[in-house]
Coordinates of C-alpha atoms in Angstrom, one line a residue:
M1 CA 0.0 0.0 0.0
K2 CA 1.5 3.3 -1.0
K3 CA 1.7 6.0 1.6
R4 CA -0.2 9.2 0.7
S5 CA 0.7 12.7 1.9
I6 CA -0.6 13.4 5.3
F7 CA -2.2 16.6 4.0
A8 CA -4.5 14.5 2.0
L9 CA -5.7 12.6 5.0
A10 CA -7.0 15.6 7.1
S11 CA -10.3 14.5 8.8
L12 CA -11.8 14.4 12.3
T13 CA -11.8 11.6 14.7
V14 CA -14.2 11.6 17.7
V15 CA -12.5 12.7 20.9
T16 CA -12.9 9.6 23.1
S17 CA -10.6 6.6 23.2
M18 CA -8.1 4.7 25.3
L19 CA -5.3 2.4 25.9
L20 CA -3.4 -0.7 25.3
S21 CA -2.5 -4.0 26.7
A22 CA 1.0 -5.1 27.8
C23 CA 0.0 -8.8 27.1
G24 CA 1.7 -11.0 24.5
N25 CA -1.3 -10.6 22.1
S26 CA 0.2 -7.5 20.5
S27 CA 0.7 -7.8 16.8
A28 CA 3.7 -5.5 16.9
P29 CA 6.6 -7.4 15.5
K30 CA 9.6 -7.9 17.9
N31 CA 13.1 -6.7 17.3
P32 CA 15.7 -9.5 16.7
E33 CA 17.2 -8.5 20.1
T34 CA 15.3 -7.8 23.2
P35 CA 15.8 -4.2 24.3
G36 CA 18.9 -3.9 26.5
A37 CA 20.1 -7.5 25.8
E38 CA 23.5 -8.2 27.3
G39 CA 23.7 -4.7 28.8
E40 CA 23.4 -2.8 25.6
V41 CA 21.4 0.3 25.7
E42 CA 18.7 0.9 23.1
T43 CA 17.7 4.5 22.4
I44 CA 14.2 5.5 21.3
T45 CA 12.6 8.8 20.6
F46 CA 9.3 9.9 22.2
I47 CA 7.6 12.9 20.5
N48 CA 4.8 14.6 22.4
H49 CA 3.1 17.9 22.9
K50 CA 3.9 18.4 26.7
T51 CA 6.3 21.3 26.3
D52 CA 5.6 22.3 29.9
W53 CA 6.9 19.0 31.2
E54 CA 10.1 19.4 29.3
T55 CA 10.7 22.9 30.8
N56 CA 9.7 22.0 34.3
G57 CA 11.7 18.8 34.4
K58 CA 8.7 16.5 34.7
W59 CA 9.7 14.3 31.7
D60 CA 13.1 13.8 33.2
E61 CA 11.5 12.6 36.5
Y62 CA 9.3 10.3 34.6
M63 CA 12.1 8.8 32.5
A64 CA 14.2 8.3 35.6
E65 CA 11.3 6.3 37.0
F66 CA 10.9 4.3 33.8
N67 CA 14.7 3.5 33.8
K68 CA 14.3 1.9 37.3
V69 CA 12.1 -0.7 35.6
H70 CA 13.8 -0.6 32.1
P71 CA 17.4 0.5 32.7
N72 CA 18.6 -0.4 29.2
I73 CA 16.1 1.7 27.3
K74 CA 17.2 5.4 26.8
V75 CA 14.4 7.7 25.9
E76 CA 15.1 11.0 24.1
I77 CA 12.2 13.3 24.6
Q78 CA 11.1 15.8 21.8
T79 CA 8.3 18.2 22.5
I80 CA 6.6 20.3 20.0
T81 CA 4.4 23.4 20.7
D82 CA 2.4 23.3 17.4
Y83 CA 2.2 19.5 17.6
A84 CA -0.6 18.7 15.3
G85 CA 0.8 21.0 12.5
Q86 CA 4.4 20.0 12.8
M87 CA 3.7 16.3 13.1
K88 CA 1.6 16.3 9.9
T89 CA 4.6 17.7 8.1
R90 CA 7.0 15.1 9.7
M91 CA 4.7 12.3 8.8
N92 CA 5.3 12.8 5.1
T93 CA 8.7 11.1 6.0
K94 CA 9.4 8.1 8.0
E95 CA 11.0 10.2 10.7
Y96 CA 8.4 10.8 13.4
G97 CA 9.9 9.2 16.3
D98 CA 9.4 5.7 17.8
L99 CA 6.6 6.6 20.2
L100 CA 4.2 9.5 19.6
M101 CA 1.0 11.1 20.2
L102 CA -1.4 10.1 17.5
P103 CA -2.5 13.3 15.6
A104 CA -6.3 13.7 15.8
D105 CA -7.1 14.3 12.1
I106 CA -6.0 11.1 10.6
S107 CA -8.8 9.0 9.0
P108 CA -9.2 5.6 10.6
Q109 CA -8.8 3.7 7.4
D110 CA -5.3 5.3 7.1
Y111 CA -4.0 4.3 10.5
A112 CA -2.2 1.3 9.2
L113 CA -0.2 3.5 6.8
F114 CA 1.5 5.3 9.7
F115 CA 1.0 3.3 13.0
E116 CA 1.9 -0.1 14.3
P117 CA -1.1 -2.4 15.3
L118 CA -1.3 -2.7 19.0
G119 CA -3.7 -5.6 19.4
Q120 CA -7.4 -6.5 18.9
K121 CA -9.7 -3.9 20.4
E122 CA -12.0 -6.6 21.8
E123 CA -9.2 -8.1 23.9
L124 CA -7.8 -4.7 25.0
S125 CA -11.2 -3.4 26.0
E126 CA -11.2 -6.0 28.9
K127 CA -8.5 -3.9 30.5
Y128 CA -9.0 -0.5 29.1
M129 CA -11.7 2.1 28.7
G130 CA -12.1 4.4 25.7
L131 CA -10.9 2.4 22.8
N132 CA -13.4 3.8 20.3
D133 CA -11.5 6.5 18.5
R134 CA -8.2 5.0 17.4
S135 CA -9.3 1.5 16.2
F136 CA -10.3 0.3 12.7
E137 CA -12.0 -2.9 11.7
G138 CA -11.3 -4.3 15.2
V139 CA -7.6 -3.5 15.4
Q140 CA -6.3 -0.9 17.8
Y141 CA -3.7 1.7 16.7
G142 CA -3.6 4.1 19.6
I143 CA -4.1 4.0 23.4
P144 CA -5.2 7.2 25.1
T145 CA -2.8 8.7 27.7
Q146 CA -5.9 9.6 29.7
L147 CA -9.7 10.2 29.4
N148 CA -10.8 13.8 29.7
A149 CA -14.1 15.2 30.5
T150 CA -15.0 18.1 28.4
G151 CA -16.9 20.9 29.9
M152 CA -16.2 24.2 31.7
V153 CA -13.2 25.1 33.9
V154 CA -14.7 27.6 36.3
N155 CA -13.5 30.0 39.0
M156 CA -16.5 29.5 41.3
K157 CA -15.2 32.4 43.5
V158 CA -16.0 34.8 40.6
F159 CA -19.6 33.4 40.5
Q160 CA -19.9 33.6 44.4
N161 CA -18.7 37.2 44.4
A162 CA -21.6 37.9 42.0
G163 CA -24.0 36.2 44.3
I164 CA -24.2 33.0 42.3
N165 CA -23.6 30.0 44.6
E166 CA -24.7 27.2 42.3
F167 CA -23.4 26.7 38.7
P168 CA -26.2 27.2 36.1
K169 CA -27.9 24.1 34.6
T170 CA -29.5 25.7 31.5
P171 CA -28.2 28.0 28.7
E172 CA -30.6 30.8 29.7
E173 CA -29.4 30.6 33.4
F174 CA -25.8 30.4 32.2
V175 CA -25.9 33.6 30.0
K176 CA -27.8 35.4 32.7
A177 CA -25.1 34.5 35.3
L178 CA -22.4 35.8 33.0
E179 CA -24.3 39.1 32.6
T180 CA -24.5 39.3 36.3
I181 CA -20.9 38.8 36.7
K182 CA -20.1 41.6 34.2
E183 CA -22.5 43.9 36.0
K184 CA -21.2 43.2 39.4
N185 CA -17.5 43.3 38.5
P186 CA -16.7 44.9 35.0
D187 CA -13.0 44.0 35.4
V188 CA -13.7 40.3 35.2
I189 CA -14.1 38.6 31.8
P190 CA -17.1 36.2 32.4
L191 CA -16.1 33.8 29.6
Y192 CA -12.7 33.7 27.8
T193 CA -12.9 32.1 24.3
N194 CA -9.1 31.9 23.6
Y195 CA -10.1 32.7 20.0
A196 CA -6.5 33.3 18.9
A197 CA -5.2 30.1 20.2
G198 CA -7.6 28.3 17.8
W199 CA -7.3 24.7 19.0
T200 CA -9.1 25.7 22.3
L201 CA -12.3 26.3 20.3
S202 CA -12.6 22.6 19.4
N203 CA -13.7 21.9 23.0
W204 CA -17.1 23.6 22.1
D205 CA -17.6 20.6 19.7
F206 CA -16.5 18.0 22.2
V207 CA -19.2 18.9 24.7
R208 CA -21.8 17.5 22.3
T209 CA -21.8 14.1 24.2
G210 CA -22.7 15.7 27.5
V211 CA -25.1 18.2 26.0
S212 CA -27.1 15.4 24.1
G213 CA -26.8 12.8 26.9
D214 CA -26.6 10.4 24.1
P215 CA -23.7 7.9 23.7
D216 CA -24.5 7.6 19.9
V217 CA -24.6 11.4 19.2
T218 CA -21.7 11.3 16.8
T219 CA -22.7 8.3 14.8
K220 CA -26.2 9.9 14.5
M221 CA -24.8 13.2 13.4
A222 CA -22.8 11.5 10.6
Q223 CA -26.1 10.4 9.1
D224 CA -28.2 13.5 10.0
E225 CA -28.7 16.0 7.0
A226 CA -29.6 18.8 9.4
P227 CA -27.7 18.6 12.7
F228 CA -27.5 22.4 13.1
E229 CA -31.3 23.1 13.3
K230 CA -32.6 25.1 16.2
G231 CA -33.2 22.8 19.2
D232 CA -30.5 20.3 18.1
T233 CA -27.3 19.6 20.1
M234 CA -24.9 21.5 17.8
H235 CA -27.2 24.5 17.5
T236 CA -27.6 24.8 21.2
I237 CA -23.8 24.7 21.7
Y238 CA -23.0 27.2 19.0
D239 CA -25.9 29.5 20.1
V240 CA -24.4 29.8 23.6
L241 CA -21.0 30.7 22.0
F242 CA -22.8 33.3 19.8
Q243 CA -24.8 34.9 22.6
V244 CA -22.0 35.4 25.1
A245 CA -19.9 36.9 22.3
E246 CA -22.7 39.1 21.1
K247 CA -23.5 40.4 24.6
G248 CA -19.9 41.4 25.2
L249 CA -19.3 38.7 27.8
I250 CA -16.0 37.6 26.3
E251 CA -12.5 39.1 26.1
A252 CA -12.5 42.7 24.5
D253 CA -10.6 41.7 21.4
P254 CA -10.7 38.0 21.0
T255 CA -8.3 38.0 18.0
T256 CA -5.5 38.9 20.4
S257 CA -6.4 36.5 23.2
D258 CA -3.5 34.8 25.0
W259 CA -3.7 31.2 26.1
E260 CA -0.9 31.2 28.7
Q261 CA -2.1 34.4 30.2
S262 CA -5.6 33.2 30.3
K263 CA -4.7 30.5 32.8
V264 CA -3.0 33.1 35.0
D265 CA -6.0 35.4 34.9
M266 CA -8.4 32.6 35.7
A267 CA -6.2 31.6 38.7
N268 CA -6.3 35.2 39.9
G269 CA -10.1 35.5 39.6
K270 CA -10.0 37.7 36.4
I271 CA -11.9 35.2 34.3
G272 CA -15.0 33.2 35.2
V273 CA -15.2 30.4 32.6
M274 CA -13.4 28.6 29.9
V275 CA -14.7 25.7 27.8
L276 CA -11.9 23.1 28.1
G277 CA -11.1 19.6 29.2
S278 CA -10.6 18.5 32.7
W279 CA -6.9 18.3 32.0
A280 CA -6.7 22.1 32.3
V281 CA -7.8 22.2 36.0
P282 CA -4.4 21.2 37.6
Q283 CA -2.6 23.6 35.1
V284 CA -4.7 26.5 36.4
Q285 CA -4.6 25.4 40.1
A286 CA -0.8 25.2 40.0
I287 CA -0.4 28.8 39.0
V288 CA -1.7 30.2 42.4
P289 CA -1.9 27.2 44.7
E290 CA -3.6 29.3 47.5
N291 CA -6.5 29.7 45.1
A292 CA -6.7 26.2 43.9
D293 CA -9.9 25.5 45.7
D294 CA -11.7 28.2 43.7
I295 CA -11.1 26.3 40.4
T296 CA -13.7 23.7 39.7
F297 CA -14.9 21.7 36.7
Q298 CA -18.5 21.9 35.6
T299 CA -20.6 20.3 32.8
F300 CA -21.9 22.4 30.0
P301 CA -25.0 24.2 31.3
V302 CA -27.6 22.0 29.7
T303 CA -30.1 19.6 31.4
A304 CA -31.1 16.6 29.2
A305 CA -34.7 15.6 28.4
D306 CA -34.6 13.0 31.2
G307 CA -33.9 15.7 33.7
K308 CA -30.3 14.6 34.3
Q309 CA -27.0 16.3 33.5
Y310 CA -24.3 14.5 31.6
M311 CA -20.6 15.1 30.9
G312 CA -18.9 13.4 28.0
V313 CA -15.6 11.7 28.6
G314 CA -13.2 10.7 25.9
G315 CA -9.6 10.0 25.2
D316 CA -6.9 12.7 25.1
Y317 CA -3.9 12.2 22.8
N318 CA -3.4 8.5 22.1
L319 CA 0.1 6.9 22.3
A320 CA 1.0 5.3 19.1
I321 CA 4.0 3.5 17.6
N322 CA 5.6 4.6 14.3
V323 CA 5.1 1.8 11.8
N324 CA 8.6 2.6 10.5
S325 CA 10.3 2.3 13.8
E326 CA 13.2 0.0 14.3
H327 CA 12.6 -0.1 18.1
K328 CA 8.9 -1.1 18.3
E329 CA 9.4 -3.5 21.3
A330 CA 11.1 -0.8 23.3
A331 CA 8.5 1.7 22.3
R332 CA 5.8 -0.7 23.5
K333 CA 7.4 -1.0 26.8
L334 CA 7.3 2.9 27.3
L335 CA 3.8 3.0 26.1
D336 CA 2.7 0.3 28.6
W337 CA 4.6 1.9 31.4
L338 CA 3.1 5.4 30.8
I339 CA -0.5 4.0 30.8
D340 CA -0.3 1.1 33.2
E341 CA 2.1 2.2 35.9
S342 CA 2.7 6.0 35.7
A343 CA 0.6 8.8 37.3
Y344 CA 0.4 10.6 34.0
A345 CA -3.3 10.6 33.7
V346 CA -4.1 11.8 37.3
E347 CA -1.4 14.4 37.3
N348 CA -2.9 15.9 34.2
G349 CA -6.5 16.0 35.6
G350 CA -7.7 13.0 33.6
L351 CA -9.2 9.7 34.2
P352 CA -6.9 6.7 33.7
A353 CA -7.6 4.5 30.7
L354 CA -6.8 1.5 32.9
K355 CA -10.0 0.2 34.3
G356 CA -10.4 0.8 38.0
G357 CA -7.9 3.7 38.1
E358 CA -8.1 6.8 40.3
Y359 CA -10.5 9.5 39.5
P360 CA -9.0 13.1 39.5
P361 CA -10.5 15.5 42.1
A362 CA -12.0 17.6 39.2
L363 CA -14.3 14.7 38.1
K364 CA -15.0 13.5 41.6
A365 CA -16.6 17.0 42.3
S366 CA -18.8 16.5 39.3
Q367 CA -19.8 13.1 40.3
D368 CA -20.8 14.4 43.8
A369 CA -23.1 17.0 42.1
G370 CA -24.9 14.1 40.4
V371 CA -23.4 14.6 36.9
I372 CA -23.3 11.3 35.0
L373 CA -20.0 10.7 33.0
L374 CA -20.8 9.4 29.6
E375 CA -18.5 7.8 27.1
E376 CA -19.6 7.5 23.4
N377 CA -20.3 4.2 21.9
P378 CA -18.1 3.0 19.0
A379 CA -19.4 3.5 15.5
P380 CA -21.1 0.4 14.0
A381 CA -19.0 -1.9 11.9
G382 CA -18.4 -0.5 8.5
K383 CA -19.0 3.0 9.6
E384 CA -15.8 3.7 11.7
S385 CA -14.7 6.5 9.4
L386 CA -18.1 7.8 8.4
F387 CA -18.0 10.9 10.8
S388 CA -14.4 11.7 9.7
D389 CA -15.4 11.4 6.0
V390 CA -18.5 13.6 6.3
N391 CA -16.8 16.2 8.5
N392 CA -13.8 16.4 6.2
E393 CA -16.1 16.7 3.1
A394 CA -18.2 19.4 4.7
E395 CA -15.1 21.3 5.8
L396 CA -16.7 22.3 9.1
G397 CA -13.8 21.2 11.3
V398 CA -16.0 19.8 14.0
G399 CA -13.6 18.9 16.7
S400 CA -10.6 19.4 14.5
T401 CA -10.2 23.0 13.4
D402 CA -11.1 26.5 14.8
L403 CA -12.1 28.5 11.7
E404 CA -15.9 28.0 11.9
K405 CA -16.1 28.7 15.5
Q406 CA -14.1 31.8 15.0
R407 CA -16.5 32.7 12.2
I408 CA -19.4 32.5 14.7
I409 CA -17.5 34.8 17.2
D410 CA -16.7 37.3 14.3
A411 CA -20.4 37.5 13.5
A412 CA -21.3 38.1 17.1
V413 CA -18.9 40.8 17.8
G414 CA -19.5 42.6 14.5
N415 CA -16.3 41.7 12.7
S416 CA -18.6 40.4 9.9
N417 CA -22.1 41.1 8.7
E418 CA -23.2 37.5 8.9
K419 CA -26.2 36.5 11.0
F420 CA -26.2 33.4 13.2
E421 CA -29.1 31.6 11.7
D422 CA -27.7 32.1 8.2
I423 CA -24.4 30.5 9.3
M424 CA -26.3 27.6 10.8
N425 CA -28.3 27.1 7.6
E426 CA -25.1 27.2 5.6
Y427 CA -23.6 24.5 7.9
N428 CA -26.8 22.3 7.4
T429 CA -26.4 22.6 3.6
R430 CA -22.7 21.7 3.5
W431 CA -23.3 18.8 6.0
A432 CA -26.3 17.5 4.1
D433 CA -24.3 17.4 0.9
A434 CA -21.6 15.5 2.6
V435 CA -24.0 13.1 4.2
K436 CA -25.5 12.3 0.9
K437 CA -22.1 11.7 -0.7
F438 CA -21.3 9.0 1.9
S439 CA -24.8 7.7 2.5
G440 CA -23.9 4.3 1.0
N441 CA -21.1 3.8 3.6

């Protein structure tokens, strides 16, 4: 099979999968020599997006722990700030490390071109959660480093200072609460969009599981010719984004927003809400430890038809092995160690892929509030890539790019003359055309 350019493969994968087994059922071919045989040191490269862990020395600590178990495997860490963009370029060659974080916009049918099979999904699912996203035709190609909940990182002290002691449960209550915050304290930004960072806006798409309360929401959306109609899940989500922007409840000039500064400002009570994954909670709390208790994680303010609130959980970046690697066995040992034995998931505010793992405090708080954690069901056999195909054809970037979410904000703040419902109607037309094209799949 001839490898195509990675740029021709851009398409979305649903944000919820998980991990891998250390058992002997892996289909990864073994190296002629066991890593470290006869005292020899084998060097592997691990490429990832955790630049903060490289600068603060955390990766050094982790690799020192790994070497206590595997002293003859030397790990060279490479971190990349624009991970998704740069990795797509590197994957046009064979040089993209031994172990890596699997980029989100690879179509499932193309996994085998780039990544080593890790085992059968059915067998791995006995040990791990969240194996839906990075499998194809029953074969697993990636294991999530952690499961994240997607919702809202909240400084509850900001809400309490405005007289709001309970987080809103409906879009109407939420918008009203943000207006109250702005009225009571004009110096606080009620909701920070992080427009300029771009990737952060994809989180608005990922809340769809919790908003719908439906574990099949993505599969249904891939076959729905009008998923952006008023009252539907995606319309509800995007309408909240439009309203808060139109009402001036976001940063003054979203095009110049600053991701790193936003975390500092939230920790110091200058921002009320950001739509992100649960992984962001410990990052914000660490900035001002004495204010850590102010930072909570809440579900998107929607109550489902059954009267319950849900929060979608799904895989973060998946660990994958370069199909061209000459050190696949050593890479597998690091993959297994990171997921089975290290504290990576909990330290990053996530839920371990390993079944029975410890819940992070951010998710425990949501559970105490009665929020139900909901993982999406896998797509039916034969439809594993349908959502990716439709999303890519429609070019709406649901969960993968920021342009259409920025477009909604631009319309809301007056940077364009577009109207919200006109944008939604256009989205429906583009989506419907794509659904029709792939309706036979």
